[in-house]
XYZ file of C-alpha atoms in Angstrom:
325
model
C 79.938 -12.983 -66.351
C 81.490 -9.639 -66.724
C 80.321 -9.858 -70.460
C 77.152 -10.283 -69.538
C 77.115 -7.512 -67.077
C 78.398 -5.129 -70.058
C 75.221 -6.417 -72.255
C 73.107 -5.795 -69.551
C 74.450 -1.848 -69.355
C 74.251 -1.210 -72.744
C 70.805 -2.613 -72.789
C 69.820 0.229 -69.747
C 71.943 3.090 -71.121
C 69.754 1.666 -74.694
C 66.573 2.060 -73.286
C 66.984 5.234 -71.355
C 68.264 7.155 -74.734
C 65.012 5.521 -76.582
C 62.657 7.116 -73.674
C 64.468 10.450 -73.839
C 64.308 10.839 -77.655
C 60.511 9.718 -77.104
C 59.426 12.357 -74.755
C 56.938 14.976 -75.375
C 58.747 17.505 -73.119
C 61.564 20.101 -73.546
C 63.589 22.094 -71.378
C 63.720 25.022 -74.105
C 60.385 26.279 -73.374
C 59.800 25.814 -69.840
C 59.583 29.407 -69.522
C 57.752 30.621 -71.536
C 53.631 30.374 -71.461
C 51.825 27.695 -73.477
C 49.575 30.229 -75.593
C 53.025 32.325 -76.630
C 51.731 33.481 -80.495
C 55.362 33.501 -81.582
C 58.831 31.411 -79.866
C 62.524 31.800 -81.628
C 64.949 29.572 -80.289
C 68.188 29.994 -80.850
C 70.774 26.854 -80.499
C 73.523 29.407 -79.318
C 76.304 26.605 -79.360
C 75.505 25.720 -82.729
C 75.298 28.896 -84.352
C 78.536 30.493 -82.532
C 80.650 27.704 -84.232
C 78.973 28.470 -87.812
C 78.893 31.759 -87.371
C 80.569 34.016 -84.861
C 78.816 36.973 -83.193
C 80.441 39.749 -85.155
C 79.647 38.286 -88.088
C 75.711 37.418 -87.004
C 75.464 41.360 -85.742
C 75.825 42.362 -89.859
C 72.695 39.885 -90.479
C 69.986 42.584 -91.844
C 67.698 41.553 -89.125
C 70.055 42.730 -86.589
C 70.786 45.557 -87.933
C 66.897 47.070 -88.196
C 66.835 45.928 -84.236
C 69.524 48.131 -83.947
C 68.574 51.073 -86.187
C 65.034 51.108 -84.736
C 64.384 53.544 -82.624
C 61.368 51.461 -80.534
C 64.583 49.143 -79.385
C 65.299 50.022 -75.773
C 68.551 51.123 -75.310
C 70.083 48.225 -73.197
C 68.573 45.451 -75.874
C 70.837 47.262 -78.598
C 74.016 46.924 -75.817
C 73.196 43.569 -75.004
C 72.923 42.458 -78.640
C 76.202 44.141 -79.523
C 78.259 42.681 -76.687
C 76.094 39.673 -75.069
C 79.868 38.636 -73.282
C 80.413 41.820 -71.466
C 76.720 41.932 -70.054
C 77.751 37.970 -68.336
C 75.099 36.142 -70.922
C 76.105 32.826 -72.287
C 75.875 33.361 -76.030
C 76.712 29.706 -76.698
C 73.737 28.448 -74.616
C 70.128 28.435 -75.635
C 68.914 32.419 -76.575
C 65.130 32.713 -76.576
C 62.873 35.431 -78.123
C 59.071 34.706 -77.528
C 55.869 37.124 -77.563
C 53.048 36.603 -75.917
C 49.502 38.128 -75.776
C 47.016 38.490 -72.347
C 44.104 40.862 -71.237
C 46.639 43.639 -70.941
C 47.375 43.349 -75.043
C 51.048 42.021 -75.254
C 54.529 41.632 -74.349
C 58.078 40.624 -75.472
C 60.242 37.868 -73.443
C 64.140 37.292 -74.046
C 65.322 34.528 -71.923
C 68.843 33.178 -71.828
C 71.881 31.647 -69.708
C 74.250 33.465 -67.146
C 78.118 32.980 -66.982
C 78.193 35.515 -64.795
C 74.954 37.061 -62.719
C 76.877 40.155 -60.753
C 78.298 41.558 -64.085
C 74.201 40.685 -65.493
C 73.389 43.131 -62.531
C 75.881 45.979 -63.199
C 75.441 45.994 -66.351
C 71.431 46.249 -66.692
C 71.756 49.135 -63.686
C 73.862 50.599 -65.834
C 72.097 50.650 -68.950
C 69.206 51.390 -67.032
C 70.692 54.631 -65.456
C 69.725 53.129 -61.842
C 66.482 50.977 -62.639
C 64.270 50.602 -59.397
C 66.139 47.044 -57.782
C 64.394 44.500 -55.643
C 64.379 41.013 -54.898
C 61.932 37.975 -54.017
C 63.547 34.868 -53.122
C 66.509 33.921 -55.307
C 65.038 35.692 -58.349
C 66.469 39.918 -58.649
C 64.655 42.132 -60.569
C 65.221 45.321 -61.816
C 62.879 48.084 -63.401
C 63.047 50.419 -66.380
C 59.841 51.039 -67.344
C 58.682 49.843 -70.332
C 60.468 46.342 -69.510
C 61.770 44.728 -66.502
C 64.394 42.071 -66.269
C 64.509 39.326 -63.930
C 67.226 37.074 -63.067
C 69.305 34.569 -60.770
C 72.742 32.498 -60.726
C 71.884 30.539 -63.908
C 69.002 32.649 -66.240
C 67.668 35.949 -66.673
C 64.314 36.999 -68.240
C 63.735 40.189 -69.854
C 59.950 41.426 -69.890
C 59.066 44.010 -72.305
C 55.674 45.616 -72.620
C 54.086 45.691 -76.537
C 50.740 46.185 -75.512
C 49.919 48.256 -78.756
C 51.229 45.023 -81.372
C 49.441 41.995 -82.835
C 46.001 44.080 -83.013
C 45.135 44.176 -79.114
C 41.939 45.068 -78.020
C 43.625 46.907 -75.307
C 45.947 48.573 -76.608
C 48.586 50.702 -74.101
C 47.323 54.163 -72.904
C 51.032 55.341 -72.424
C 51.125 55.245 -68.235
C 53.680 52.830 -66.627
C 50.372 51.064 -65.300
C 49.201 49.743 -67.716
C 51.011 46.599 -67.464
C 52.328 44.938 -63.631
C 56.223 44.073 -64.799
C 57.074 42.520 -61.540
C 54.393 40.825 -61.988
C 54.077 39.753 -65.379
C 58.279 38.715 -64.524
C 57.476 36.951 -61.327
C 54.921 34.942 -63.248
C 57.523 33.508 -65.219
C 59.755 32.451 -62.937
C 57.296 30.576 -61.096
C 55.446 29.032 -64.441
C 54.088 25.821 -63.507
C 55.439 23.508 -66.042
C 51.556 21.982 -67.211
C 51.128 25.507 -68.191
C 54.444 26.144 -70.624
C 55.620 25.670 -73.831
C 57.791 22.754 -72.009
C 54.943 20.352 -72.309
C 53.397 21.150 -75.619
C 54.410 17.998 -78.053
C 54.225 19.744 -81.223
C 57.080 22.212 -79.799
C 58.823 19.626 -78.273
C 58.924 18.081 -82.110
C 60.449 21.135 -83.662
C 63.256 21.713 -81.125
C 64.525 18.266 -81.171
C 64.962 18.776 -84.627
C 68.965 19.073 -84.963
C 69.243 22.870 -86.246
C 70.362 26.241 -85.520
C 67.071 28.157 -85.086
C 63.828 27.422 -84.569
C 60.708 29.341 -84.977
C 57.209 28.096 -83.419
C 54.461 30.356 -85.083
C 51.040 29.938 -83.184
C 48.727 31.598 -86.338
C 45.151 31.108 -83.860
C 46.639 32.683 -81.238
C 48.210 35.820 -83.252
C 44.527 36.301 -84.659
C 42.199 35.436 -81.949
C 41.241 38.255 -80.183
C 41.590 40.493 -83.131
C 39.314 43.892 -83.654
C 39.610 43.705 -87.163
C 38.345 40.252 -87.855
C 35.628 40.309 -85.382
C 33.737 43.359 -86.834
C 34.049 42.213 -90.425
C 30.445 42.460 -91.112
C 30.111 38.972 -92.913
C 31.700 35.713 -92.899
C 33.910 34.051 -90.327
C 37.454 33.766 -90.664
C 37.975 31.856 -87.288
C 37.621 28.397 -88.847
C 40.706 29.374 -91.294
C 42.763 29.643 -88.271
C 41.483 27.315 -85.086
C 44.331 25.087 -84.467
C 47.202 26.715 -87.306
C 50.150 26.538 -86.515
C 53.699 26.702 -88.662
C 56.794 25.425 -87.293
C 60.131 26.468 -88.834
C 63.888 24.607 -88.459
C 66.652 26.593 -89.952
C 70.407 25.366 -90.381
C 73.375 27.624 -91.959
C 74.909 25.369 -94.332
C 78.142 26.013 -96.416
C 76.430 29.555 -97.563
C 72.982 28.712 -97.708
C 69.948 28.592 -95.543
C 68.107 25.662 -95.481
C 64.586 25.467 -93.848
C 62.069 22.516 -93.093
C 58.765 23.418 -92.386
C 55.652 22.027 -90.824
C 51.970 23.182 -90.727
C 49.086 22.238 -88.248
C 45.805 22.721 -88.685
C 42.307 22.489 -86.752
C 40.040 19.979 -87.251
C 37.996 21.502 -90.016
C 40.636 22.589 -92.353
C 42.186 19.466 -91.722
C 39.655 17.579 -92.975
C 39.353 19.558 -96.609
C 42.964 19.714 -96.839
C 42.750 15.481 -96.720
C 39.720 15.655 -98.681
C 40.408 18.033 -101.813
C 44.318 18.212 -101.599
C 45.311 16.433 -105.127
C 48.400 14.319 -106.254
C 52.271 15.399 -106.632
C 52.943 18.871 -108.792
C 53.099 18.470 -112.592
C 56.896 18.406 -112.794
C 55.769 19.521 -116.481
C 54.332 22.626 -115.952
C 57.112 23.562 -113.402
C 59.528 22.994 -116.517
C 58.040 25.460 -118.357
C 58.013 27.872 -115.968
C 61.457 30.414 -117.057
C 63.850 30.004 -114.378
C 65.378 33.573 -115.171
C 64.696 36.276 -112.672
C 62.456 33.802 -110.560
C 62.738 35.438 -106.965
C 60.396 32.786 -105.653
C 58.138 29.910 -107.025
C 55.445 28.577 -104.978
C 53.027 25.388 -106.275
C 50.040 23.721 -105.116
C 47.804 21.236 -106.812
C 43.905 21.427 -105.170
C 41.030 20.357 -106.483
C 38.920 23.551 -107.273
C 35.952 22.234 -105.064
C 37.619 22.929 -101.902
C 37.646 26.959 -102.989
C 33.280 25.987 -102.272
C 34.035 24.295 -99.166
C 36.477 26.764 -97.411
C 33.735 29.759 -98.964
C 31.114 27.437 -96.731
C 32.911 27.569 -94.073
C 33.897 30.787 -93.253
C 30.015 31.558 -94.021
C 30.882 33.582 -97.132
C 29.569 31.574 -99.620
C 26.190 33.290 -100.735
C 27.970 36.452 -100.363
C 29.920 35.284 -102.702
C 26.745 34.063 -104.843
C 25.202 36.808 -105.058
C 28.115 39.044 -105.827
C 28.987 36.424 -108.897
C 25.323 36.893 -110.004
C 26.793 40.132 -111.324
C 29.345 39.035 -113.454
């Protein structure tokens, strides 16, 4: 009897691990908005037992954060010392950017230890910011970013307006964007509308790694001045529907990266249509391996060059400017 009672848990504790590993949500991107162009996640318990935070703060990528002089002040201070400002740095560390009708803005998202020392140390930093509170969310103000926080998380809001080719780009007045706003929006992010619920994302962080990096190509483009007014073709169809996921793991010295890309329905279709067999291992050989920096091979056949010419609406352009040769 009490075997059978055992079999019986195991069979339960079974099936709820099978539906969990199954689901198409995530708790890493519940806030942050479904149409976010770009989304690092950082797995911060991971990473601080590979590599500890000193060590991390010499990576080349943190050091242009901190050399550049369009860094607000208290990012650099929280970067350099994530303990003394109450953030978890071995919890999950998000960096996400997102664009709207007011052109664009930055989010960093993260985990308390402690939320009074969070406080002191962005009024600090902040030399005073303006301080208010809704609820059980505080905010405080420092124009151009706001942060926005309570016992467990805090969100950091910073305006960009002028990146990732805006049509509206930032006029330079503290209006131009509503912070508390644009923070409070956040906070209360209905879940159907996050990066919580989208599959794909929910694929890349249950991938066992250190960081991942969700790159939404369409929505970096759409929108863009310089595409629309090219005066011929269409480049839209290129990039409906692309997107490139990244996992990245620190292993014994290297970095090793699996990749994934999505595609709309169009280029998805000539990609399983012309895309040809495995790379001649041959020709690879031959190839001198000295001084290589990088090596990158595809095998197509040369008919899809026509196709993706056709449709992008390019292709007697390109007739006519071949009639030349």
């Amino acid at each position: 009897m009490q075997l059978r009672f055992r079999f019986k848990l195991i069979a339960v504790a079974a099936i709820i691990i099978f539906f969990a590993s199954c689901t198409k949500t995530n708790k890493q991107g519940r806030y942050i908005p479904n149409d976010a162009a770009v989304v690092i996640h950082v797995d911060g318990k991971s990473l601080s037992e590979k590599l500890p935070w000193d060590e991390l703060k010499k990576n080349p990528a943190f050091q242009k954060i901190f050399t550049d002089s369009a860094t607000p002040t208290y990012i650099k201070t929280a970067l350099d010392n994530p303990e003394s400002a109450g953030i978890d740095t071995k919890n999950d560390l998000l960096f996400s950017m997102v664009k709207d009708s007011s052109g664009a803005y930055i989010l960093i998202e993260g985990h308390l230890k402690d939320a009074e020392k969070f406080r002191l140390f962005n009024l600090d930093i902040t030399e005073g910011g303006f301080e208010t509170k809704k609820d059980d969310v505080q905010y405080i103000t420092a124009y151009p970013a706001i942060v926005g926080f309570n016992k467990e998380m805090f969100v950091y809001v910073i305006d960009a307006a002028n990146v990732m080719g805006s049509k509206k780009p930032n006029n330079g007045s503290s209006a131009s964007r509503d912070l508390p706003g644009t923070c409070e929006g956040i906070f209360n992010l209905s879940a159907g509308k996050s990066m919580g619920e989208k599959e794909k994302f929910t694929t890349l962080v249950n991938e066992q790694s250190d960081i991942h990096a969700w790159i939404n190509i369409e929505e970096i483009y759409k929108g863009s001045s310089m595409l629309e007014n090219m005066p011929f073709g269409d480049m839209s169809k290129m990039y409906e529907g692309s997107i490139t996921t990244a996992a990245l793991n620190f292993e014994n010295g290297k970095i090793a990266m699996h990749m994934k890309a999505y595609y709309g329905k169009e280029m998805t279709s000539l990609y399983k249509k012309y895309m040809a067999d495995d790379i001649n291992e041959e020709m690879v050989k031959n190839i001198p391996a000295k001084n290589i920096t990088a090596l990158l091979a595809m095998n197509f056949k040369p008919k899809m060059v026509t196709e993706m010419l056709k449709l992008m609406n390019m292709d007697a352009m390109v007739n006519l400017a071949t009639a030349f040769l």
